[in-house]
Amino acid sequence: MTYTKTAKALHWLMAILLFGLLALGFYMHDLPLSPDKLKLYSWHKWAGVTAFLLLTFRLFWRITHRPPALPDSMPKLMQLAAHAGHLVLYGLMIAIPLSGWLMSSAKGFQTVYFGLLPIPDLLDKNKELGDLLALVHKSLNLLFVAVLAGHIGAALKHHFIDKDDILTRMLPKH
Amino acid sequence: MKKLALALTFASLIPAAHAVEYTQVQPEKSAVTFVYKQMGVAVDGKFKKFSSQLNFDPAKPAAAKATFDVELASVDTGAPEGDQEVAGKPWFNTKAFPTARFVSGSVKALGGNKYEVAGKLTIKGQTQDVVVPATFTAQGNTGVFDGGFTIRRADFTIGEGAWAKFDIVANDVQIKFRITASTK
Ligand code: HEM
């Protein structure tokens, strides 16, 4: 039993994109103001919107295609923890780009996808709210990093310690 | 002789009595704002401090005069680090050039409540001729001037060095103002 090709492709495509976004986000934040910094901010926003679009498709796919069940060798509590972990990952993949978008609006810097497609501002410019949403975006990302560490750690444990097929069934050639 | 002097004084008083000249600028109801484009994204900014002198009589627009002094260090670019950057040497260099100044020249009435003000704009030691379209709306003894024009920041060497290219911050900057003034 394995995942669909589409589910695997989405998983790994988003893994690469999200790692890039995390690294770019933390890196660009501390740069002194320069044309390059502004360029990176724009790229970050475009990549973030792309991640959100991919996620909506991924959610649709997830709902219409049941993933393979977890092996019976896993204790019920562990199965529950795995499902809960995945739910939190999905939640963060929704909440992080949304907070980034709302933050940009509140800070008065509209998001224009690839410099071409303006994404409407749901919030008016408001400095306090902008700063608050920046903190929300950052905190959610720190939480995301922690949950991802657990996610990757669990996958590796399944592969090397439990020696089951949990990791390999997500790999392309399985 | 006395009669003549009296008549002259009187005569000069008549138009004065009818003339409504807007001279008292109300800073709290006035604003100088701008819009710049950053990678295709329009961003609003403003100057918090400026002063202006104004003499405007709608009956004699050609005689109107206006002077603006904008305190460049009071800039609000929409982001604190932007404010700091723009006050610095590559942009306004506010230490050497603290104010931007506009001095009106000829004023043309275009009909209706529309006017065209030609003048000289000096920023960062460089002076350019600008033509500023404006409207004037009177409400009782206060009047509101609204207008705007576009400058090219390169004409004033605003944004030098790494910022000199226009791929990140566009050359065109739209400047808008609203000045509320009352009669004496
Ligand atoms: C899943 C998608 C995203 C991820 C993983 C992500 C990740 C990050 C990270 C790690 C930071 C650094 C936080 C900090 O150190 O303060 C950051 C900052 C930022 N992100 Fe995102 N982001 C995503 C989507 C977006 C979107 C969609 C937008 C806007 C449309 C956006 C706008 C920003 C902005 C403006 C900052 C800078 C905040 C600041 O300088 O205070 N992000 N992002």
mmCIF file of C-alpha atoms and ligand atoms in Angstrom:
data_model
loop_
_atom_site.group_PDB
_atom_site.id
_atom_site.type_symbol
_atom_site.label_atom_id
_atom_site.label_comp_id
_atom_site.label_asym_id
_atom_site.label_seq_id
_atom_site.Cartn_x
_atom_site.Cartn_y
_atom_site.Cartn_z
ATOM 1 C CA MET A 1 0.000 0.000 0.000
ATOM 2 C CA THR A 2 1.319 3.333 -0.960
ATOM 3 C CA TYR A 3 0.343 6.954 -1.651
ATOM 4 C CA THR A 4 -0.812 8.153 -5.071
ATOM 5 C CA LYS A 5 1.861 9.604 -7.349
ATOM 6 C CA THR A 6 0.181 13.004 -7.011
ATOM 7 C CA ALA A 7 0.204 12.862 -3.208
ATOM 8 C CA LYS A 8 3.911 11.993 -3.234
ATOM 9 C CA ALA A 9 4.731 14.717 -5.735
ATOM 10 C CA LEU A 10 2.856 17.297 -3.651
ATOM 11 C CA HIS A 11 4.535 16.108 -0.456
ATOM 12 C CA TRP A 12 8.074 16.451 -1.780
ATOM 13 C CA LEU A 13 7.462 19.577 -3.830
ATOM 14 C CA MET A 14 6.032 21.322 -0.778
ATOM 15 C CA ALA A 15 8.798 19.952 1.443
ATOM 16 C CA ILE A 16 11.393 21.649 -0.750
ATOM 17 C CA LEU A 17 9.368 24.843 -1.057
ATOM 18 C CA LEU A 18 8.628 25.092 2.672
ATOM 19 C CA PHE A 19 12.238 24.481 3.687
ATOM 20 C CA GLY A 20 13.238 27.190 1.237
ATOM 21 C CA LEU A 21 10.596 29.544 2.652
ATOM 22 C CA LEU A 22 11.655 28.916 6.237
ATOM 23 C CA ALA A 23 15.328 29.465 5.466
ATOM 24 C CA LEU A 24 14.600 32.547 3.354
ATOM 25 C CA GLY A 25 12.226 33.957 5.971
ATOM 26 C CA PHE A 26 14.669 33.707 8.868
ATOM 27 C CA TYR A 27 17.570 34.899 6.696
ATOM 28 C CA MET A 28 15.919 37.940 5.116
ATOM 29 C CA HIS A 29 14.429 39.154 8.385
ATOM 30 C CA ASP A 30 17.847 40.038 9.847
ATOM 31 C CA LEU A 31 19.331 41.662 6.748
ATOM 32 C CA PRO A 32 19.995 45.408 6.779
ATOM 33 C CA LEU A 33 17.730 47.289 4.382
ATOM 34 C CA SER A 34 18.985 47.054 0.806
ATOM 35 C CA PRO A 35 17.524 46.499 -2.662
ATOM 36 C CA ASP A 36 18.352 42.808 -2.240
ATOM 37 C CA LYS A 37 16.389 42.619 0.987
ATOM 38 C CA LEU A 38 13.303 44.073 -0.681
ATOM 39 C CA LYS A 39 13.744 41.629 -3.555
ATOM 40 C CA LEU A 40 13.961 38.682 -1.142
ATOM 41 C CA TYR A 41 10.851 39.878 0.674
ATOM 42 C CA SER A 42 8.926 39.902 -2.594
ATOM 43 C CA TRP A 43 10.209 36.465 -3.548
ATOM 44 C CA HIS A 44 9.282 35.166 -0.106
ATOM 45 C CA LYS A 45 5.733 36.449 -0.487
ATOM 46 C CA TRP A 46 5.382 34.970 -3.974
ATOM 47 C CA ALA A 47 6.748 31.610 -2.832
ATOM 48 C CA GLY A 48 4.449 31.740 0.207
ATOM 49 C CA VAL A 49 1.394 32.354 -1.957
ATOM 50 C CA THR A 50 2.512 29.483 -4.207
ATOM 51 C CA ALA A 51 2.776 27.220 -1.159
ATOM 52 C CA PHE A 52 -0.743 28.182 -0.165
ATOM 53 C CA LEU A 53 -2.101 27.444 -3.651
ATOM 54 C CA LEU A 54 -0.345 24.075 -3.688
ATOM 55 C CA LEU A 55 -1.789 23.380 -0.269
ATOM 56 C CA THR A 56 -5.388 23.994 -1.359
ATOM 57 C CA PHE A 57 -4.867 21.439 -4.138
ATOM 58 C CA ARG A 58 -3.182 19.084 -1.696
ATOM 59 C CA LEU A 59 -6.118 19.328 0.724
ATOM 60 C CA PHE A 60 -8.536 18.611 -2.093
ATOM 61 C CA TRP A 61 -6.426 15.583 -3.073
ATOM 62 C CA ARG A 62 -6.182 14.399 0.518
ATOM 63 C CA ILE A 63 -9.947 14.519 0.960
ATOM 64 C CA THR A 64 -10.640 12.697 -2.298
ATOM 65 C CA HIS A 65 -7.857 10.099 -1.959
ATOM 66 C CA ARG A 66 -7.569 8.199 1.284
ATOM 67 C CA PRO A 67 -3.931 7.673 2.320
ATOM 68 C CA PRO A 68 -2.805 4.121 3.186
ATOM 69 C CA ALA A 69 -3.656 3.074 6.751
ATOM 70 C CA LEU A 70 -1.006 2.996 9.451
ATOM 71 C CA PRO A 71 0.372 -0.505 10.176
ATOM 72 C CA ASP A 72 -1.250 -2.574 12.950
ATOM 73 C CA SER A 73 2.188 -2.916 14.502
ATOM 74 C CA MET A 74 1.761 0.690 15.710
ATOM 75 C CA PRO A 75 0.125 1.079 19.129
ATOM 76 C CA LYS A 76 -3.258 2.884 18.993
ATOM 77 C CA LEU A 77 -1.870 5.839 20.957
ATOM 78 C CA MET A 78 0.999 6.262 18.490
ATOM 79 C CA GLN A 79 -1.441 6.142 15.574
ATOM 80 C CA LEU A 80 -3.456 8.865 17.250
ATOM 81 C CA ALA A 81 -0.319 10.946 17.795
ATOM 82 C CA ALA A 82 0.642 10.527 14.126
ATOM 83 C CA HIS A 83 -2.780 11.721 12.954
ATOM 84 C CA ALA A 84 -2.726 14.625 15.376
ATOM 85 C CA GLY A 85 0.755 15.588 14.190
ATOM 86 C CA HIS A 86 -0.366 15.606 10.567
ATOM 87 C CA LEU A 87 -3.419 17.673 11.458
ATOM 88 C CA VAL A 88 -1.176 20.260 13.152
ATOM 89 C CA LEU A 89 1.092 20.340 10.070
ATOM 90 C CA TYR A 90 -1.894 21.007 7.809
ATOM 91 C CA GLY A 91 -3.156 23.666 10.212
ATOM 92 C CA LEU A 92 0.192 25.430 10.187
ATOM 93 C CA MET A 93 0.484 25.202 6.405
ATOM 94 C CA ILE A 94 -2.815 27.114 6.268
ATOM 95 C CA ALA A 95 -2.207 29.545 9.119
ATOM 96 C CA ILE A 96 1.361 30.559 8.218
ATOM 97 C CA PRO A 97 0.713 31.923 4.718
ATOM 98 C CA LEU A 98 -2.552 33.508 5.904
ATOM 99 C CA SER A 99 -0.744 35.313 8.722
ATOM 100 C CA GLY A 100 1.933 36.441 6.246
ATOM 101 C CA TRP A 101 -0.662 37.843 3.890
ATOM 102 C CA LEU A 102 -2.601 39.628 6.649
ATOM 103 C CA MET A 103 0.644 40.981 8.118
ATOM 104 C CA SER A 104 1.643 42.422 4.747
ATOM 105 C CA SER A 105 -1.730 44.159 4.429
ATOM 106 C CA ALA A 106 -1.596 45.571 7.950
ATOM 107 C CA LYS A 107 1.941 46.824 7.347
ATOM 108 C CA GLY A 108 0.764 48.625 4.216
ATOM 109 C CA PHE A 109 2.729 46.516 1.737
ATOM 110 C CA GLN A 110 0.229 44.774 -0.495
ATOM 111 C CA THR A 111 1.106 41.347 -1.887
ATOM 112 C CA VAL A 112 1.270 41.423 -5.686
ATOM 113 C CA TYR A 113 1.799 37.862 -6.937
ATOM 114 C CA PHE A 114 4.875 37.866 -9.181
ATOM 115 C CA GLY A 115 4.514 41.643 -9.373
ATOM 116 C CA LEU A 116 1.470 41.126 -11.616
ATOM 117 C CA LEU A 117 -1.545 39.904 -9.700
ATOM 118 C CA PRO A 118 -2.572 42.084 -6.741
ATOM 119 C CA ILE A 119 -3.987 40.046 -3.889
ATOM 120 C CA PRO A 120 -6.624 42.106 -2.089
ATOM 121 C CA ASP A 121 -5.820 43.583 1.311
ATOM 122 C CA LEU A 122 -8.310 42.279 3.859
ATOM 123 C CA LEU A 123 -6.943 44.563 6.552
ATOM 124 C CA ASP A 124 -6.331 48.284 6.521
ATOM 125 C CA LYS A 125 -2.925 49.652 7.336
ATOM 126 C CA ASN A 126 -2.430 49.508 11.091
ATOM 127 C CA LYS A 127 1.030 49.539 12.595
ATOM 128 C CA GLU A 128 0.207 47.808 15.890
ATOM 129 C CA LEU A 129 -1.740 45.067 14.149
ATOM 130 C CA GLY A 130 1.065 44.670 11.614
ATOM 131 C CA ASP A 131 3.645 44.188 14.359
ATOM 132 C CA LEU A 132 1.359 41.742 16.139
ATOM 133 C CA LEU A 133 0.808 39.694 12.979
ATOM 134 C CA ALA A 134 4.559 39.658 12.337
ATOM 135 C CA LEU A 135 4.953 38.111 15.779
ATOM 136 C CA VAL A 136 2.182 35.614 14.989
ATOM 137 C CA HIS A 137 3.844 34.703 11.673
ATOM 138 C CA LYS A 138 7.182 34.229 13.412
ATOM 139 C CA SER A 139 5.756 32.198 16.317
ATOM 140 C CA LEU A 140 3.786 29.916 14.002
ATOM 141 C CA ASN A 141 6.969 29.353 12.016
ATOM 142 C CA LEU A 142 8.945 28.456 15.135
ATOM 143 C CA LEU A 143 6.182 26.017 16.052
ATOM 144 C CA PHE A 144 6.275 24.688 12.477
ATOM 145 C CA VAL A 145 10.023 24.035 12.756
ATOM 146 C CA ALA A 146 9.456 22.133 16.016
ATOM 147 C CA VAL A 147 6.610 20.017 14.582
ATOM 148 C CA LEU A 148 8.632 19.346 11.410
ATOM 149 C CA ALA A 149 11.540 18.145 13.538
ATOM 150 C CA GLY A 150 9.133 15.708 15.213
ATOM 151 C CA HIS A 151 7.713 14.701 11.806
ATOM 152 C CA ILE A 152 11.138 13.965 10.321
ATOM 153 C CA GLY A 153 12.346 12.318 13.528
ATOM 154 C CA ALA A 154 9.301 10.012 13.542
ATOM 155 C CA ALA A 155 9.791 9.077 9.872
ATOM 156 C CA LEU A 156 13.425 8.197 10.540
ATOM 157 C CA LYS A 157 12.515 6.197 13.637
ATOM 158 C CA HIS A 158 10.007 4.172 11.597
ATOM 159 C CA HIS A 159 12.652 3.444 9.008
ATOM 160 C CA PHE A 160 15.710 2.705 11.108
ATOM 161 C CA ILE A 161 14.316 1.458 14.424
ATOM 162 C CA ASP A 162 10.860 0.005 13.709
ATOM 163 C CA LYS A 163 12.018 -1.027 10.223
ATOM 164 C CA ASP A 164 8.498 -0.634 8.783
ATOM 165 C CA ASP A 165 7.496 0.928 5.430
ATOM 166 C CA ILE A 166 6.181 4.264 6.748
ATOM 167 C CA LEU A 167 9.041 6.270 5.242
ATOM 168 C CA THR A 168 9.518 4.265 2.070
ATOM 169 C CA ARG A 169 5.844 4.336 1.093
ATOM 170 C CA MET A 170 6.169 8.097 0.635
ATOM 171 C CA LEU A 171 9.234 7.699 -1.599
ATOM 172 C CA PRO A 172 8.817 8.030 -5.384
ATOM 173 C CA LYS A 173 9.880 4.496 -6.364
ATOM 174 C CA HIS A 174 7.895 2.353 -4.046
ATOM 175 C CA MET B 1 -6.833 117.163 -1.637
ATOM 176 C CA LYS B 2 -8.184 115.695 1.559
ATOM 177 C CA LYS B 3 -11.294 114.646 -0.276
ATOM 178 C CA LEU B 4 -9.269 112.976 -2.973
ATOM 179 C CA ALA B 5 -7.187 111.068 -0.437
ATOM 180 C CA LEU B 6 -10.335 109.958 1.293
ATOM 181 C CA ALA B 7 -11.882 108.893 -1.979
ATOM 182 C CA LEU B 8 -8.767 106.899 -2.866
ATOM 183 C CA THR B 9 -8.674 105.190 0.466
ATOM 184 C CA PHE B 10 -12.302 104.389 0.162
ATOM 185 C CA ALA B 11 -11.880 103.120 -3.373
ATOM 186 C CA SER B 12 -9.054 100.845 -2.311
ATOM 187 C CA LEU B 13 -11.180 99.549 0.533
ATOM 188 C CA ILE B 14 -14.028 98.436 -1.676
ATOM 189 C CA PRO B 15 -12.256 95.587 -3.457
ATOM 190 C CA ALA B 16 -10.514 94.701 -0.216
ATOM 191 C CA ALA B 17 -13.835 94.317 1.466
ATOM 192 C CA HIS B 18 -14.996 91.885 -1.221
ATOM 193 C CA ALA B 19 -11.752 90.019 -1.727
ATOM 194 C CA VAL B 20 -11.497 86.742 0.117
ATOM 195 C CA GLU B 21 -7.909 85.841 0.460
ATOM 196 C CA TYR B 22 -6.985 82.483 1.929
ATOM 197 C CA THR B 23 -3.802 82.905 3.892
ATOM 198 C CA GLN B 24 -4.040 81.014 7.173
ATOM 199 C CA VAL B 25 -2.872 77.455 6.585
ATOM 200 C CA GLN B 26 -4.252 74.942 9.069
ATOM 201 C CA PRO B 27 -1.509 72.348 9.516
ATOM 202 C CA GLU B 28 -3.733 69.819 11.301
ATOM 203 C CA LYS B 29 -6.051 69.733 8.281
ATOM 204 C CA SER B 30 -3.291 69.653 5.709
ATOM 205 C CA ALA B 31 -1.157 66.779 4.475
ATOM 206 C CA VAL B 32 1.687 66.011 2.102
ATOM 207 C CA THR B 33 1.665 62.368 1.058
ATOM 208 C CA PHE B 34 3.344 60.300 -1.636
ATOM 209 C CA VAL B 35 3.065 56.962 -3.385
ATOM 210 C CA TYR B 36 6.108 55.032 -4.528
ATOM 211 C CA LYS B 37 6.340 51.691 -6.258
ATOM 212 C CA GLN B 38 8.411 48.884 -4.859
ATOM 213 C CA MET B 39 8.693 45.905 -7.228
ATOM 214 C CA GLY B 40 5.353 46.793 -8.749
ATOM 215 C CA VAL B 41 3.677 47.346 -5.378
ATOM 216 C CA ALA B 42 2.327 50.818 -4.632
ATOM 217 C CA VAL B 43 3.245 51.917 -1.106
ATOM 218 C CA ASP B 44 1.888 55.023 0.659
ATOM 219 C CA GLY B 45 4.070 57.419 2.586
ATOM 220 C CA LYS B 46 3.803 60.879 4.078
ATOM 221 C CA PHE B 47 5.712 63.790 5.543
ATOM 222 C CA LYS B 48 4.654 64.592 9.071
ATOM 223 C CA LYS B 49 6.135 68.071 9.239
ATOM 224 C CA PHE B 50 5.883 70.855 6.710
ATOM 225 C CA SER B 51 5.023 74.505 6.673
ATOM 226 C CA SER B 52 3.504 76.638 3.987
ATOM 227 C CA GLN B 53 2.719 80.224 3.201
ATOM 228 C CA LEU B 54 -0.209 80.962 1.012
ATOM 229 C CA ASN B 55 -1.941 83.913 -0.580
ATOM 230 C CA PHE B 56 -4.865 82.922 -2.719
ATOM 231 C CA ASP B 57 -7.765 85.033 -3.836
ATOM 232 C CA PRO B 58 -10.089 83.081 -6.154
ATOM 233 C CA ALA B 59 -10.964 86.379 -7.854
ATOM 234 C CA LYS B 60 -7.296 87.011 -8.683
ATOM 235 C CA PRO B 61 -5.683 83.606 -9.198
ATOM 236 C CA ALA B 62 -2.832 85.015 -11.252
ATOM 237 C CA ALA B 63 -1.648 86.911 -8.178
ATOM 238 C CA ALA B 64 -1.640 83.800 -5.993
ATOM 239 C CA LYS B 65 1.531 82.778 -4.203
ATOM 240 C CA ALA B 66 2.503 79.641 -2.372
ATOM 241 C CA THR B 67 5.617 78.388 -0.653
ATOM 242 C CA PHE B 68 6.072 74.991 0.923
ATOM 243 C CA ASP B 69 8.862 73.787 3.156
ATOM 244 C CA VAL B 70 8.823 70.092 3.844
ATOM 245 C CA GLU B 71 10.927 68.703 6.661
ATOM 246 C CA LEU B 72 12.425 65.672 4.973
ATOM 247 C CA ALA B 73 13.482 63.923 8.183
ATOM 248 C CA SER B 74 9.787 63.692 9.117
ATOM 249 C CA VAL B 75 9.267 61.160 6.331
ATOM 250 C CA ASP B 76 7.097 58.124 6.948
ATOM 251 C CA THR B 77 7.822 55.522 4.262
ATOM 252 C CA GLY B 78 5.563 52.921 5.841
ATOM 253 C CA ALA B 79 8.375 51.069 7.614
ATOM 254 C CA PRO B 80 10.681 52.385 10.374
ATOM 255 C CA GLU B 81 13.834 51.025 8.757
ATOM 256 C CA GLY B 82 12.730 52.682 5.527
ATOM 257 C CA ASP B 83 12.398 56.043 7.302
ATOM 258 C CA GLN B 84 15.936 55.773 8.608
ATOM 259 C CA GLU B 85 17.317 54.693 5.262
ATOM 260 C CA VAL B 86 15.613 57.455 3.309
ATOM 261 C CA ALA B 87 16.884 60.188 5.664
ATOM 262 C CA GLY B 88 20.422 58.981 4.981
ATOM 263 C CA LYS B 89 23.028 60.077 2.501
ATOM 264 C CA PRO B 90 22.017 58.081 -0.603
ATOM 265 C CA TRP B 91 18.436 59.365 -0.398
ATOM 266 C CA PHE B 92 17.539 62.792 1.066
ATOM 267 C CA ASN B 93 20.768 63.363 2.968
ATOM 268 C CA THR B 94 18.781 65.331 5.528
ATOM 269 C CA LYS B 95 21.897 66.372 7.477
ATOM 270 C CA ALA B 96 23.059 68.476 4.522
ATOM 271 C CA PHE B 97 19.614 69.182 3.001
ATOM 272 C CA PRO B 98 16.994 69.221 5.758
ATOM 273 C CA THR B 99 14.104 70.654 3.747
ATOM 274 C CA ALA B 100 12.516 70.405 0.353
ATOM 275 C CA ARG B 101 11.048 73.632 -0.938
ATOM 276 C CA PHE B 102 8.406 74.507 -3.463
ATOM 277 C CA VAL B 103 7.972 78.095 -4.602
ATOM 278 C CA SER B 104 5.140 78.957 -6.918
ATOM 279 C CA GLY B 105 5.588 81.001 -10.071
ATOM 280 C CA SER B 106 2.693 81.650 -12.380
ATOM 281 C CA VAL B 107 -0.789 80.431 -11.525
ATOM 282 C CA LYS B 108 -3.287 79.733 -14.291
ATOM 283 C CA ALA B 109 -7.025 79.328 -13.815
ATOM 284 C CA LEU B 110 -8.235 76.457 -15.999
ATOM 285 C CA GLY B 111 -11.903 77.073 -15.395
ATOM 286 C CA GLY B 112 -14.213 75.572 -12.853
ATOM 287 C CA ASN B 113 -12.254 75.038 -9.672
ATOM 288 C CA LYS B 114 -9.161 73.871 -11.523
ATOM 289 C CA TYR B 115 -5.828 75.622 -11.486
ATOM 290 C CA GLU B 116 -2.356 74.991 -12.717
ATOM 291 C CA VAL B 117 0.535 76.156 -10.607
ATOM 292 C CA ALA B 118 3.962 76.359 -12.156
ATOM 293 C CA GLY B 119 6.826 76.527 -9.741
ATOM 294 C CA LYS B 120 10.254 75.467 -8.670
ATOM 295 C CA LEU B 121 10.882 72.426 -6.546
ATOM 296 C CA THR B 122 14.198 72.128 -4.749
ATOM 297 C CA ILE B 123 15.264 68.862 -3.138
ATOM 298 C CA LYS B 124 18.766 67.895 -2.134
ATOM 299 C CA GLY B 125 20.232 71.066 -3.609
ATOM 300 C CA GLN B 126 18.714 70.499 -7.028
ATOM 301 C CA THR B 127 15.970 72.633 -8.514
ATOM 302 C CA GLN B 128 13.485 71.505 -11.138
ATOM 303 C CA ASP B 129 10.538 73.217 -12.785
ATOM 304 C CA VAL B 130 7.273 71.510 -11.984
ATOM 305 C CA VAL B 131 3.688 72.091 -13.032
ATOM 306 C CA VAL B 132 1.166 71.218 -10.382
ATOM 307 C CA PRO B 133 -2.519 70.771 -11.191
ATOM 308 C CA ALA B 134 -4.704 71.631 -8.215
ATOM 309 C CA THR B 135 -8.316 72.140 -7.338
ATOM 310 C CA PHE B 136 -9.725 74.601 -4.864
ATOM 311 C CA THR B 137 -12.939 74.121 -2.933
ATOM 312 C CA ALA B 138 -14.239 76.815 -0.632
ATOM 313 C CA GLN B 139 -16.445 76.066 2.345
ATOM 314 C CA GLY B 140 -17.294 79.310 4.043
ATOM 315 C CA ASN B 141 -14.140 81.020 5.164
ATOM 316 C CA THR B 142 -11.955 77.963 4.723
ATOM 317 C CA GLY B 143 -10.769 76.563 1.460
ATOM 318 C CA VAL B 144 -9.200 73.250 0.539
ATOM 319 C CA PHE B 145 -6.517 72.831 -2.104
ATOM 320 C CA ASP B 146 -6.031 69.346 -3.488
ATOM 321 C CA GLY B 147 -3.385 68.460 -5.978
ATOM 322 C CA GLY B 148 -0.659 66.160 -7.013
ATOM 323 C CA PHE B 149 2.146 65.692 -9.450
ATOM 324 C CA THR B 150 4.759 63.127 -10.282
ATOM 325 C CA ILE B 151 8.479 63.600 -9.889
ATOM 326 C CA ARG B 152 11.301 61.380 -10.996
ATOM 327 C CA ARG B 153 13.500 60.719 -8.014
ATOM 328 C CA ALA B 154 16.585 60.497 -10.260
ATOM 329 C CA ASP B 155 16.106 64.169 -11.237
ATOM 330 C CA PHE B 156 17.039 65.007 -7.651
ATOM 331 C CA THR B 157 19.489 62.117 -7.181
ATOM 332 C CA ILE B 158 17.222 60.661 -4.513
ATOM 333 C CA GLY B 159 18.391 57.086 -4.022
ATOM 334 C CA GLU B 160 22.000 56.766 -5.063
ATOM 335 C CA GLY B 161 24.408 53.858 -5.237
ATOM 336 C CA ALA B 162 22.708 50.495 -4.846
ATOM 337 C CA TRP B 163 19.307 52.218 -5.091
ATOM 338 C CA ALA B 164 20.048 54.127 -8.304
ATOM 339 C CA LYS B 165 18.493 51.445 -10.505
ATOM 340 C CA PHE B 166 14.714 51.444 -10.789
ATOM 341 C CA ASP B 167 14.096 47.696 -10.698
ATOM 342 C CA ILE B 168 13.300 47.689 -6.974
ATOM 343 C CA VAL B 169 12.171 51.257 -6.237
ATOM 344 C CA ALA B 170 10.639 52.917 -9.293
ATOM 345 C CA ASN B 171 11.818 56.292 -10.570
ATOM 346 C CA ASP B 172 8.377 57.895 -10.562
ATOM 347 C CA VAL B 173 7.099 59.107 -7.223
ATOM 348 C CA GLN B 174 3.616 60.549 -7.023
ATOM 349 C CA ILE B 175 3.271 63.466 -4.622
ATOM 350 C CA LYS B 176 -0.094 64.563 -3.321
ATOM 351 C CA PHE B 177 -1.145 67.365 -1.046
ATOM 352 C CA ARG B 178 -4.201 68.711 0.674
ATOM 353 C CA ILE B 179 -3.921 72.170 2.144
ATOM 354 C CA THR B 180 -6.673 73.698 4.199
ATOM 355 C CA ALA B 181 -6.488 77.454 4.625
ATOM 356 C CA SER B 182 -8.834 80.050 6.006
ATOM 357 C CA THR B 183 -9.268 83.741 5.399
ATOM 358 C CA LYS B 184 -8.008 86.167 8.025
HETATM 359 C C1 HEM C 1 4.083 28.378 4.171
HETATM 360 C C2 HEM C 1 4.467 29.559 3.807
HETATM 361 C C3 HEM C 1 5.418 30.432 4.572
HETATM 362 C C4 HEM C 1 6.474 30.101 5.395
HETATM 363 C C5 HEM C 1 6.983 28.725 5.763
HETATM 364 C C6 HEM C 1 7.043 31.355 5.873
HETATM 365 C C7 HEM C 1 8.124 31.467 6.727
HETATM 366 C C8 HEM C 1 8.631 32.643 7.236
HETATM 367 C C9 HEM C 1 9.674 32.759 8.211
HETATM 368 C C10 HEM C 1 10.411 31.613 8.846
HETATM 369 C C11 HEM C 1 9.873 34.084 8.464
HETATM 370 C C12 HEM C 1 10.859 34.721 9.444
HETATM 371 C C13 HEM C 1 10.109 35.144 10.680
HETATM 372 C C14 HEM C 1 10.934 36.052 11.563
HETATM 373 O O1 HEM C 1 12.093 35.747 11.824
HETATM 374 O O2 HEM C 1 10.379 37.089 11.969
HETATM 375 C C15 HEM C 1 8.968 34.813 7.628
HETATM 376 C C16 HEM C 1 8.882 36.196 7.577
HETATM 377 C C17 HEM C 1 8.029 36.894 6.749
HETATM 378 N N1 HEM C 1 7.041 36.360 5.930
HETATM 379 FE FE1 HEM C 1 6.680 34.387 5.653
HETATM 380 N N2 HEM C 1 6.326 32.411 5.350
HETATM 381 C C18 HEM C 1 5.341 31.888 4.549
HETATM 382 C C19 HEM C 1 4.389 32.586 3.816
HETATM 383 C C20 HEM C 1 4.347 33.967 3.714
HETATM 384 C C21 HEM C 1 3.388 34.697 2.914
HETATM 385 C C22 HEM C 1 2.300 34.076 2.049
HETATM 386 C C23 HEM C 1 3.676 36.021 3.083
HETATM 387 C C24 HEM C 1 3.031 37.241 2.488
HETATM 388 C C25 HEM C 1 2.195 37.244 1.508
HETATM 389 C C26 HEM C 1 4.799 36.111 3.983
HETATM 390 C C27 HEM C 1 5.376 37.295 4.391
HETATM 391 C C28 HEM C 1 6.419 37.396 5.284
HETATM 392 C C29 HEM C 1 7.011 38.652 5.680
HETATM 393 C C30 HEM C 1 6.624 40.036 5.209
HETATM 394 C C31 HEM C 1 8.016 38.337 6.615
HETATM 395 C C32 HEM C 1 8.942 39.306 7.334
HETATM 396 C C33 HEM C 1 8.404 39.656 8.677
HETATM 397 C C34 HEM C 1 9.248 40.732 9.325
HETATM 398 O O3 HEM C 1 10.245 41.158 8.752
HETATM 399 O O4 HEM C 1 8.867 41.146 10.405
HETATM 400 N N3 HEM C 1 5.170 34.844 4.358
HETATM 401 N N4 HEM C 1 8.199 33.926 6.891
#
